[in-house]
Coordinates of C-alpha atoms in Angstrom, one line a residue:
X1 CA 112.4 144.3 117.8
X2 CA 114.0 142.2 115.0
X3 CA 115.4 138.8 115.4
X4 CA 118.6 137.6 113.8
X5 CA 120.1 134.2 113.1
X6 CA 123.5 133.1 111.6
X7 CA 124.0 130.1 109.3
X8 CA 126.5 129.0 106.6
X9 CA 123.9 128.2 104.0
X10 CA 120.2 129.2 103.7
X11 CA 117.8 127.3 101.5
X12 CA 114.5 129.1 100.7
X13 CA 111.7 126.7 99.8
X14 CA 110.9 123.2 101.0
X15 CA 110.0 121.4 97.7
X16 CA 111.9 118.7 95.9
X17 CA 114.8 121.1 95.0
X18 CA 115.0 122.6 98.4
X19 CA 115.2 119.4 100.4
X20 CA 118.0 118.0 98.2
X21 CA 119.9 121.3 98.4
X22 CA 119.6 121.6 102.2
X23 CA 120.5 117.9 102.8
X24 CA 123.5 118.1 100.4
X25 CA 124.9 121.3 102.0
X26 CA 124.4 119.8 105.5
X27 CA 126.1 116.5 104.5
X28 CA 129.2 118.6 103.5
X29 CA 129.3 120.1 107.0
X30 CA 127.7 123.5 106.4
X31 CA 125.4 124.7 109.1
X32 CA 122.2 124.9 107.0
X33 CA 118.7 126.3 107.5
X34 CA 115.8 125.2 105.3
X35 CA 113.2 128.0 105.4
X36 CA 109.7 127.1 104.2
X37 CA 106.3 128.8 104.4
X38 CA 104.8 125.6 105.9
X39 CA 106.8 122.8 107.6
X40 CA 103.8 120.5 106.9
X41 CA 104.3 120.6 103.2
X42 CA 108.1 119.8 103.0
X43 CA 108.6 117.4 100.1
X44 CA 105.0 117.6 99.0
X45 CA 103.9 116.3 95.6
X46 CA 102.1 119.3 94.2
X47 CA 100.9 117.5 91.1
X48 CA 101.1 113.8 90.1
X49 CA 101.8 111.2 92.8
X50 CA 104.7 109.6 91.0
X51 CA 108.5 109.6 90.8
X52 CA 110.6 108.7 87.7
X53 CA 109.7 107.8 84.1
X54 CA 111.6 108.0 80.8
X55 CA 114.7 110.3 81.3
X56 CA 113.3 111.2 84.8
X57 CA 114.1 107.8 86.3
X58 CA 117.7 108.2 85.3
X59 CA 117.8 111.6 87.1
X60 CA 116.4 110.0 90.3
X61 CA 119.0 107.2 90.1
X62 CA 121.8 109.8 89.7
X63 CA 120.5 111.9 92.6
X64 CA 120.6 108.7 94.7
X65 CA 124.1 107.8 93.6
X66 CA 125.2 111.2 94.8
X67 CA 123.7 110.6 98.2
X68 CA 120.3 112.3 97.7
X69 CA 117.0 111.7 99.3
X70 CA 114.5 111.1 96.5
X71 CA 115.3 107.4 95.8
X72 CA 115.1 106.4 99.4
X73 CA 111.9 108.2 100.0
X74 CA 110.1 106.6 97.0
X75 CA 111.4 103.1 97.9
X76 CA 109.9 103.6 101.4
X77 CA 106.5 104.8 100.3
X78 CA 105.8 103.5 96.7
X79 CA 102.6 101.7 95.9
X80 CA 103.4 100.6 92.4
X81 CA 106.6 100.1 90.5
X82 CA 107.1 99.8 86.7
X83 CA 110.0 100.1 84.3
X84 CA 108.9 101.9 81.2
X85 CA 110.2 101.2 77.7
X86 CA 111.1 97.5 78.5
X87 CA 110.6 96.6 74.8
X88 CA 113.6 98.9 73.9
X89 CA 117.2 98.8 74.8
X90 CA 118.4 99.3 78.4
X91 CA 119.5 102.9 77.7
X92 CA 115.8 103.7 77.1
X93 CA 114.4 102.0 80.2
X94 CA 112.8 104.4 82.6
X95 CA 112.0 103.3 86.2
X96 CA 108.8 104.9 87.6
X97 CA 106.9 104.5 90.8
X98 CA 103.5 105.6 92.1
X99 CA 103.8 107.0 95.6
X100 CA 101.6 107.1 98.6
X101 CA 101.5 110.8 98.3
X102 CA 101.1 111.7 102.0
X103 CA 103.6 109.1 103.2
X104 CA 106.2 110.3 100.7
X105 CA 105.9 113.8 102.0
X106 CA 106.2 112.6 105.6
X107 CA 109.2 110.4 104.7
X108 CA 111.0 113.3 103.1
X109 CA 110.3 115.5 106.1
X110 CA 111.6 112.8 108.4
X111 CA 114.8 112.5 106.4
X112 CA 115.3 116.3 106.6
X113 CA 114.6 116.3 110.4
X114 CA 117.1 113.5 110.8
X115 CA 120.0 115.2 108.9
X116 CA 122.8 116.6 111.1
X117 CA 123.8 120.2 110.6
X118 CA 120.3 121.0 109.2
X119 CA 117.6 123.2 110.9
X120 CA 114.1 123.2 109.5
X121 CA 112.2 126.5 110.1
X122 CA 108.7 127.7 109.2
X123 CA 109.4 131.2 107.8
X124 CA 107.9 133.3 104.9
X125 CA 110.9 134.8 103.2
X126 CA 110.1 138.3 101.9
X127 CA 113.4 139.4 100.4
X128 CA 117.2 139.0 100.0
X129 CA 120.0 140.8 101.8
X130 CA 123.0 141.8 99.7
X131 CA 125.9 144.2 99.4
X132 CA 127.7 145.7 96.4
X133 CA 131.1 144.3 95.3
X134 CA 133.9 146.3 93.7
X135 CA 133.5 146.1 90.0
X136 CA 136.1 143.6 88.6
X137 CA 136.4 142.0 85.2
X138 CA 133.6 141.9 82.7
X139 CA 131.0 139.3 83.7
X140 CA 131.9 139.3 87.4
X141 CA 129.2 139.6 90.0
X142 CA 128.2 143.1 91.0
X143 CA 126.7 142.0 94.3
X144 CA 127.2 139.5 97.1
X145 CA 124.3 137.8 99.0
X146 CA 124.4 138.2 102.8
X147 CA 121.2 136.5 103.8
X148 CA 117.4 136.9 103.7
X149 CA 114.6 138.7 105.5
X150 CA 111.5 136.8 106.7
X151 CA 108.1 138.1 107.7
X152 CA 108.1 139.8 111.1
X153 CA 111.4 141.6 110.6
X154 CA 113.4 138.3 111.0
X155 CA 116.9 138.4 109.6
X156 CA 118.9 135.4 108.5
X157 CA 122.6 135.9 107.7
X158 CA 124.6 133.5 105.6
X159 CA 127.5 133.3 103.1
X160 CA 125.4 131.3 100.6
X161 CA 121.7 131.3 99.8
X162 CA 119.9 128.8 97.6
X163 CA 116.5 129.9 96.1
X164 CA 114.2 127.0 95.4
X165 CA 110.9 128.9 95.3
X166 CA 109.1 126.7 92.8
X167 CA 105.8 128.2 91.5
X168 CA 105.3 130.6 94.4
X169 CA 106.9 133.8 93.0
X170 CA 104.0 136.3 92.3
X171 CA 101.9 133.2 91.5
X172 CA 98.2 133.3 90.3
X173 CA 95.9 130.3 90.1
X174 CA 93.3 130.1 87.3
X175 CA 90.1 128.1 87.2
X176 CA 88.0 129.4 84.4
X177 CA 87.4 133.1 84.9
X178 CA 88.3 132.9 88.6
X179 CA 91.8 134.0 89.6
X180 CA 93.3 133.5 93.1
X181 CA 96.8 134.5 94.4
X182 CA 98.8 131.4 95.2
X183 CA 101.3 128.9 93.9
X184 CA 99.4 125.8 95.1
X185 CA 95.8 125.1 96.1
X186 CA 95.3 126.3 99.7
X187 CA 98.6 128.2 99.8
X188 CA 99.7 131.8 99.1
X189 CA 102.3 133.5 97.1
X190 CA 105.2 135.9 97.6
X191 CA 106.3 139.1 95.7
X192 CA 109.3 140.2 97.8
X193 CA 111.8 137.7 96.4
X194 CA 110.9 138.8 92.8
X195 CA 111.4 142.4 93.8
X196 CA 114.8 141.6 95.3
X197 CA 115.9 139.7 92.1
X198 CA 114.7 142.6 89.9
X199 CA 116.6 145.1 92.1
X200 CA 119.8 142.9 91.7
X201 CA 119.5 143.1 87.9
X202 CA 117.9 139.7 87.2
X203 CA 115.6 139.3 84.2
X204 CA 112.3 137.6 85.2
X205 CA 109.7 136.1 83.0
X206 CA 106.4 134.1 83.4
X207 CA 105.6 130.5 82.9
X208 CA 102.4 128.5 83.4
X209 CA 101.8 125.0 84.6
X210 CA 98.6 123.1 85.5
X211 CA 97.1 120.2 87.3
X212 CA 94.1 117.9 86.7
X213 CA 91.1 117.2 88.9
X214 CA 91.2 114.5 91.6
X215 CA 88.3 112.1 92.0
X216 CA 86.8 109.9 94.8
X217 CA 87.9 106.4 93.9
X218 CA 84.7 104.9 95.4
X219 CA 82.6 106.6 92.7
X220 CA 84.6 105.2 89.8
X221 CA 83.2 102.2 87.8
X222 CA 86.4 100.1 87.5
X223 CA 84.6 97.5 85.4
X224 CA 84.8 99.8 82.4
X225 CA 88.5 100.5 82.8
X226 CA 91.6 98.7 81.8
X227 CA 93.8 97.6 84.7
X228 CA 97.5 98.5 84.7
X229 CA 99.4 96.4 87.3
X230 CA 102.9 97.0 88.5
X231 CA 105.9 94.8 87.7
X232 CA 106.0 91.3 89.2
X233 CA 109.5 92.1 90.6
X234 CA 109.6 95.7 91.6
X235 CA 113.0 97.5 91.0
X236 CA 114.1 99.8 93.7
X237 CA 115.3 103.3 93.0
X238 CA 117.9 103.6 95.7
X239 CA 121.1 101.5 95.6
X240 CA 120.7 101.3 99.4
X241 CA 117.4 99.4 99.0
X242 CA 117.7 95.6 98.8
X243 CA 114.2 94.9 97.5
X244 CA 110.6 96.1 97.5
X245 CA 108.4 93.4 99.2
X246 CA 105.1 95.2 99.8
X247 CA 101.9 94.6 97.8
X248 CA 101.3 96.9 94.9
X249 CA 98.1 98.8 93.9
X250 CA 96.9 98.9 90.3
X251 CA 96.4 101.9 88.2
X252 CA 93.6 102.2 85.6
X253 CA 93.3 103.4 82.0
X254 CA 90.4 105.0 80.2
X255 CA 90.1 107.5 77.3
X256 CA 88.4 110.8 76.4
X257 CA 85.7 110.7 73.8
X258 CA 84.6 112.9 70.8
X259 CA 81.7 114.2 73.0
X260 CA 84.3 115.5 75.5
X261 CA 86.3 117.2 72.8
X262 CA 83.2 118.9 71.5
X263 CA 82.4 120.1 75.0
X264 CA 85.9 121.6 75.4
X265 CA 85.8 123.3 72.0
X266 CA 82.4 124.8 72.9
X267 CA 84.0 126.3 76.0
X268 CA 87.4 127.4 74.8
X269 CA 86.3 131.0 75.2
X270 CA 86.2 130.3 79.0
X271 CA 89.6 128.7 79.1
X272 CA 92.2 131.1 80.5
X273 CA 94.8 129.9 77.9
X274 CA 92.5 130.8 75.1
X275 CA 90.5 133.8 76.5
X276 CA 93.7 135.9 76.9
X277 CA 93.6 135.6 80.7
X278 CA 96.9 133.7 80.6
X279 CA 99.7 134.7 78.1
X280 CA 102.5 132.6 79.6
X281 CA 104.1 129.6 78.0
X282 CA 103.1 126.2 79.4
X283 CA 104.9 122.8 79.3
X284 CA 104.9 121.4 75.7
X285 CA 105.2 117.8 76.9
X286 CA 102.5 117.9 79.5
X287 CA 99.8 120.0 77.8
X288 CA 96.4 120.7 79.2
X289 CA 93.4 118.8 77.8
X290 CA 92.4 122.1 76.1
X291 CA 95.7 122.2 74.3
X292 CA 95.5 118.6 73.3
X293 CA 92.1 119.0 71.7
X294 CA 93.2 122.1 69.8
X295 CA 96.7 120.9 68.7
X296 CA 95.6 117.4 67.9
X297 CA 92.3 118.1 66.3
X298 CA 92.4 114.9 64.2
X299 CA 92.5 112.6 67.3
X300 CA 89.1 111.4 68.6
X301 CA 90.4 110.4 72.0
X302 CA 93.3 110.7 74.4
X303 CA 94.5 108.2 77.0
X304 CA 93.9 108.9 80.7
X305 CA 95.6 107.2 83.6
X306 CA 93.8 107.0 86.9
X307 CA 96.5 106.8 89.7
X308 CA 95.7 106.2 93.3
X309 CA 97.2 108.8 95.7
X310 CA 97.7 106.4 98.6
X311 CA 96.7 103.3 100.6
X312 CA 94.7 105.2 103.2
X313 CA 92.8 107.6 100.8
X314 CA 90.2 107.1 98.1
X315 CA 91.6 110.1 96.2
X316 CA 92.6 109.4 92.5
X317 CA 94.7 111.6 90.3
X318 CA 93.5 111.7 86.6
X319 CA 96.7 111.9 84.6
X320 CA 96.2 113.3 81.2
X321 CA 93.4 115.8 81.8
X322 CA 95.2 118.8 83.3
X323 CA 92.9 121.7 82.9
X324 CA 92.0 125.3 83.9
X325 CA 88.5 125.2 82.5
X326 CA 85.7 126.4 84.8
X327 CA 84.2 124.1 87.4
X328 CA 80.9 123.4 85.6
X329 CA 82.8 122.4 82.4
X330 CA 85.1 120.1 84.5
X331 CA 82.0 118.5 86.1
X332 CA 80.4 117.8 82.7
X333 CA 83.7 116.7 81.1
X334 CA 84.4 114.1 83.8
X335 CA 80.9 112.6 83.6
X336 CA 81.5 111.9 79.9
X337 CA 84.6 109.8 80.5
X338 CA 83.8 106.0 80.3
X339 CA 83.8 104.7 83.9
X340 CA 83.5 108.1 85.4
X341 CA 79.8 108.7 84.8
X342 CA 79.1 109.0 88.5
X343 CA 82.5 110.1 89.6
X344 CA 82.8 112.8 92.3
X345 CA 85.4 115.5 91.9
X346 CA 87.3 116.1 95.2
X347 CA 89.7 118.8 93.9
X348 CA 89.2 120.8 90.7
X349 CA 92.0 121.3 88.2
X350 CA 93.7 124.7 87.8
X351 CA 96.6 126.5 86.1
X352 CA 99.3 128.4 87.9
X353 CA 101.2 131.4 86.4
X354 CA 104.4 132.3 88.1
X355 CA 107.8 134.1 87.9
X356 CA 111.0 132.4 86.9
X357 CA 114.5 133.6 86.2
X358 CA 115.8 132.6 82.8
X359 CA 118.7 130.2 83.6
X360 CA 121.2 131.7 81.2
X361 CA 121.8 134.1 84.2
X362 CA 123.5 131.1 86.0
X363 CA 126.9 129.5 85.8
X364 CA 127.3 125.8 85.4
X365 CA 127.5 125.5 89.2
X366 CA 124.0 127.1 89.4
X367 CA 125.5 130.2 91.1
X368 CA 124.0 133.4 89.7
X369 CA 126.1 135.6 87.6
X370 CA 124.9 138.9 89.0
X371 CA 125.1 137.9 92.7
X372 CA 128.0 136.0 94.3
X373 CA 126.9 133.3 96.7
X374 CA 123.3 133.1 95.4
X375 CA 122.3 129.8 93.8
X376 CA 119.0 129.0 92.1
X377 CA 117.4 125.5 91.6
X378 CA 114.2 124.0 90.5
X379 CA 111.2 125.6 88.8
X380 CA 112.6 129.1 89.4
X381 CA 115.1 128.1 86.6
X382 CA 112.3 127.3 84.1
X383 CA 112.1 123.5 84.6
X384 CA 109.2 121.3 85.3
X385 CA 109.1 118.1 87.3
X386 CA 110.1 116.8 90.7
X387 CA 113.1 114.9 89.3
X388 CA 114.6 117.9 87.4
X389 CA 114.1 120.0 90.6
X390 CA 115.8 117.4 92.8
X391 CA 118.8 117.1 90.5
X392 CA 119.3 120.9 90.4
X393 CA 118.8 121.2 94.2
X394 CA 121.5 118.6 95.0
X395 CA 124.0 120.4 92.7
X396 CA 123.2 123.8 94.0
X397 CA 123.3 122.8 97.7
X398 CA 126.6 121.0 97.1
X399 CA 128.2 124.0 95.4
X400 CA 126.9 126.4 98.0
X401 CA 128.7 124.4 100.7
X402 CA 131.8 123.9 98.5
X403 CA 132.0 127.7 97.9
X404 CA 132.3 128.2 101.7
X405 CA 135.5 126.2 101.6
X406 CA 136.9 127.9 98.5
X407 CA 136.8 124.5 96.8
X408 CA 136.1 124.0 93.1
X409 CA 132.4 123.5 92.3
X410 CA 130.9 120.2 91.3
X411 CA 130.1 120.5 87.6
X412 CA 129.0 117.2 86.0
X413 CA 129.6 117.0 82.2
X414 CA 127.2 115.8 79.6
X415 CA 129.4 112.7 79.2
X416 CA 129.0 111.8 82.9
X417 CA 125.4 112.2 83.6
X418 CA 121.8 113.2 82.8
X419 CA 122.3 115.9 85.5
X420 CA 125.1 117.3 83.5
X421 CA 122.9 117.4 80.4
X422 CA 120.1 119.1 82.3
X423 CA 122.2 121.9 83.7
X424 CA 124.3 122.4 80.6
X425 CA 121.1 122.8 78.5
X426 CA 119.7 125.3 81.0
X427 CA 122.7 127.6 81.4
X428 CA 123.9 127.3 77.8
X429 CA 120.7 127.4 75.8
X430 CA 118.2 128.9 78.2
X431 CA 114.5 128.0 78.0
X432 CA 111.5 129.2 76.0
X433 CA 109.1 126.7 77.6
X434 CA 109.2 124.7 80.9
X435 CA 112.1 122.2 80.5
X436 CA 111.6 118.5 80.9
X437 CA 114.2 115.7 80.7
X438 CA 114.0 113.1 78.0
X439 CA 116.5 110.4 77.0
X440 CA 116.7 112.0 73.5
X441 CA 118.4 115.1 75.1
X442 CA 121.4 113.0 76.2
X443 CA 123.7 112.3 73.2
X444 CA 125.7 109.8 75.3
X445 CA 122.7 107.9 76.7
X446 CA 124.1 104.5 75.9
X447 CA 126.7 105.1 78.6
X448 CA 124.3 106.9 80.9
X449 CA 121.9 104.1 81.8
X450 CA 119.9 104.1 85.0
X451 CA 121.5 100.8 86.2
X452 CA 125.1 102.1 86.2
X453 CA 124.5 105.5 87.9
X454 CA 126.1 104.4 91.1
X455 CA 129.3 103.3 89.2
X456 CA 129.4 106.6 87.4
X457 CA 128.7 109.0 90.2
X458 CA 129.2 107.5 93.7
X459 CA 133.0 107.7 93.5
X460 CA 132.5 111.5 92.9
X461 CA 130.2 111.6 95.9
X462 CA 132.7 109.7 98.0
X463 CA 135.5 112.1 97.1
X464 CA 133.4 115.2 98.0
X465 CA 132.0 113.7 101.2
X466 CA 128.4 113.3 99.9
X467 CA 128.2 109.5 100.1
X468 CA 127.6 107.7 103.4
X469 CA 129.9 104.8 104.3
X470 CA 127.2 102.2 103.6
X471 CA 126.8 103.4 100.0
X472 CA 130.6 103.3 99.4
X473 CA 130.9 99.8 100.9
X474 CA 128.0 98.5 98.8
X475 CA 129.5 99.9 95.6
X476 CA 132.9 98.3 96.5
X477 CA 131.2 94.9 96.9
X478 CA 129.3 95.3 93.7
X479 CA 132.4 96.3 91.7
X480 CA 134.2 93.2 93.1
X481 CA 131.3 91.0 92.2
X482 CA 131.2 92.3 88.7
X483 CA 135.0 91.8 88.3
X484 CA 134.8 88.2 89.6
X485 CA 131.9 87.3 87.4
X486 CA 133.5 88.7 84.3
X487 CA 136.5 86.6 85.1
X488 CA 134.2 83.5 85.3
X489 CA 132.6 84.4 82.0
X490 CA 136.0 84.9 80.3
X491 CA 137.4 81.6 81.6
X492 CA 134.5 79.3 80.7
X493 CA 134.2 78.3 77.0
X494 CA 131.4 76.7 75.1
X495 CA 132.4 75.3 71.7
X496 CA 135.6 77.2 71.9
X497 CA 134.0 80.6 72.6
X498 CA 134.1 82.2 76.0
X499 CA 130.7 83.0 77.7
X500 CA 131.7 86.7 77.7
X501 CA 132.0 86.7 73.9
X502 CA 128.8 84.6 73.5
X503 CA 126.9 87.1 75.5
X504 CA 127.6 89.7 72.8
X505 CA 125.3 87.8 70.5
X506 CA 121.7 89.1 70.5
X507 CA 120.2 85.7 70.9
X508 CA 122.2 84.8 74.0
X509 CA 120.8 85.9 77.4
X510 CA 122.1 85.6 81.0
X511 CA 119.9 82.5 81.4
X512 CA 122.0 80.7 78.8
X513 CA 125.2 81.5 80.8
X514 CA 123.6 80.1 83.9
X515 CA 122.6 77.0 82.1
X516 CA 126.3 76.5 81.1
X517 CA 127.7 77.5 84.5
X518 CA 125.1 76.8 87.2
X519 CA 127.2 78.6 89.8
X520 CA 126.3 81.9 88.0
X521 CA 122.7 81.5 89.4
X522 CA 124.1 82.9 92.7
X523 CA 125.1 86.2 91.0
X524 CA 122.9 89.1 92.2
X525 CA 120.4 90.1 89.6
X526 CA 121.6 93.7 89.5
X527 CA 125.2 92.6 88.9
X528 CA 124.0 90.2 86.2
X529 CA 122.0 92.9 84.4
X530 CA 124.9 95.3 84.4
X531 CA 127.4 92.7 83.1
X532 CA 124.9 91.7 80.3
X533 CA 124.4 95.4 79.3
X534 CA 128.1 96.2 79.5
X535 CA 129.1 93.3 77.3
X536 CA 126.2 93.6 74.8
X537 CA 126.9 97.2 74.2
X538 CA 130.7 97.2 74.5
X539 CA 131.3 97.9 70.8
X540 CA 128.9 100.8 70.8
X541 CA 130.3 102.2 74.0
X542 CA 133.8 102.0 72.5
X543 CA 132.8 104.1 69.5
X544 CA 130.9 106.5 71.9
X545 CA 134.1 106.9 74.0
X546 CA 136.1 107.7 70.9
X547 CA 133.6 110.3 69.9
X548 CA 133.7 111.8 73.4
X549 CA 137.5 112.0 73.3
X550 CA 137.5 113.7 69.9
X551 CA 135.1 116.3 71.2
X552 CA 137.2 116.9 74.2
X553 CA 140.3 117.8 72.1
X554 CA 138.8 121.2 71.4
X555 CA 135.6 121.1 73.6
X556 CA 137.5 121.2 76.9
X557 CA 139.6 124.2 75.9
X558 CA 138.9 126.7 78.7
X559 CA 137.8 130.2 78.1
X560 CA 139.2 132.6 80.8
X561 CA 136.8 134.3 83.2
X562 CA 136.2 137.8 82.1
X563 CA 137.3 137.1 78.5
X564 CA 136.9 140.2 76.3
X565 CA 134.7 139.1 73.4
X566 CA 134.7 142.7 72.1
X567 CA 138.4 142.2 71.2
X568 CA 137.7 139.6 68.6
X569 CA 137.7 141.2 65.2
X570 CA 135.0 140.3 62.7
X571 CA 132.9 138.4 65.4
X572 CA 129.2 139.0 64.6
X573 CA 127.3 141.3 66.8
X574 CA 124.8 138.5 67.7
X575 CA 127.5 136.1 68.6
X576 CA 129.3 138.7 70.7
X577 CA 126.0 139.5 72.6
X578 CA 125.2 135.9 73.3
X579 CA 128.7 134.9 74.4
X580 CA 128.9 137.9 76.7
X581 CA 125.6 137.0 78.2
X582 CA 126.2 133.2 78.6
X583 CA 129.9 133.5 79.5
X584 CA 130.7 129.8 78.5
X585 CA 133.4 128.1 80.5
X586 CA 134.8 126.1 77.6
X587 CA 134.9 126.2 73.8
X588 CA 132.6 123.2 73.7
X589 CA 130.0 125.0 75.8
X590 CA 130.3 128.0 73.5
X591 CA 129.5 125.8 70.5
X592 CA 126.3 124.7 72.2
X593 CA 125.0 128.3 72.6
X594 CA 122.0 128.8 70.3
X595 CA 123.0 130.9 67.2
X596 CA 126.8 130.4 67.5
X597 CA 128.1 129.2 64.1
X598 CA 131.3 127.2 63.2
X599 CA 132.8 130.5 61.9
X600 CA 132.2 132.2 65.2
X601 CA 133.9 129.3 67.0
X602 CA 136.9 129.4 64.6
X603 CA 137.4 133.1 65.4
X604 CA 137.1 132.4 69.1
X605 CA 139.6 129.5 68.9
X606 CA 142.1 131.6 66.9
X607 CA 141.8 134.4 69.5
X608 CA 142.4 132.0 72.4
X609 CA 145.4 130.5 70.7
X610 CA 146.9 134.0 70.2

């Protein structure tokens, strides 16, 4: 006899996208179920034990500013904090933290279990439930999602479903010639969801990712390694965290050698990526050690980072040596690394090949075009990384809940956030390799600093109901402090020049202002940093804002839903096909579609004006 349950929103998958999606939907009042194959792996770090980095740290700050979980979880469980790119301007700074891997996962699970309106269930989802819709305008959904089916003939009904299945769709793990079904070591895979998506008309493709071996820290000779300590004054990720006061653990640096590279070259015929066993595209910016040796044949060594996985374990993650080479080659390779001559491998590296749905099949709200009420987030959309997944999950979960009310979806623009850049890149341009966020992808990065994410996005979260009262109150106090301090700087003059104007000079720092007005020493460091950055880059930001406004004049011109591109005379066949597939919301988005020329845009604008 089958069992049946009713919810408003169902989230399938308990990874970094799934937990943010479920928590966001529940915060907005939707009765939400988070369905995962194993409740003990909710929020688990499948690969590196770290959060943040260049571009990625900005995403975590934005997720936090919108009320998400990731920033709070890493602040509670981090073991080392560093801000990357400190030698560059503040727009390039990337906060990053090593996590106590097990504690991070437990903290996320605790946050999920403590969220009102949210039910966590251990279920293996085997397919989607859906019903046909009357065919409407071109580009309208042909189906409506009605729920999911779990193993054991268990039926879950809901108006909205968010798929965050990560690397588990028809997944295969590769270590040398050995192949094992599964999306993560020790766990299985699922084919039913892929079948449902194909039945609904989705295009599916395959990507590949990988992970390095893990070592027993007690067998590593640290005397041969370079120590990498954390920052003296750790910077929290969450705007709800006052400070990080716990002791930090060091990481360690070593390098590969020419002998290792020769060993890898001699065994390329046994590497799945080179033997023909894997044909899927892997991440360009996180390549396997095999790829590094082949692509950068002129380099005699590559840097490796040894990162502890927690305070109560000796397990060490070897960042930079992701591989799917056979076990015997991994054994030999590790022993040739300086400092690792006697190292014991606790877990061997492997590659994972899995299904993903090309994201040009989504709208900017992350709702699917073929199926109303079905949202996709995370690696199923062709991205890589915890932070990219969390950002998508938060937006998908928010919009799933908003769709129940009939409200307009939350769509962040490229000018507002890195999240907006991420999603616009995905749905407009698609992917031909796993997508990773970088600061270089954001054309307005001067305004999108990690330190001002709360000022940019928490007001939006407050308006929607995503932000808790404490967050709103903290932002109000911070805004008042910034305003009062700016008034002090404008009022106090040194040699006839206000401190605010003096702070625009490259050689003048906040410490110089404090020396002139000792009362400024009481200003919170976070407030002082933002004032200094705002003033120092005010001229650049003014030019940037003018550029944004010029782009908006035409870029925000809406394109009606169901617009008939076939009715535009002289529009090239390629442009017509791509515009019909992407269905851009605005003229600006149409201009970002790969292969669309200025002449195509001119024809489109002329037709819209008529």
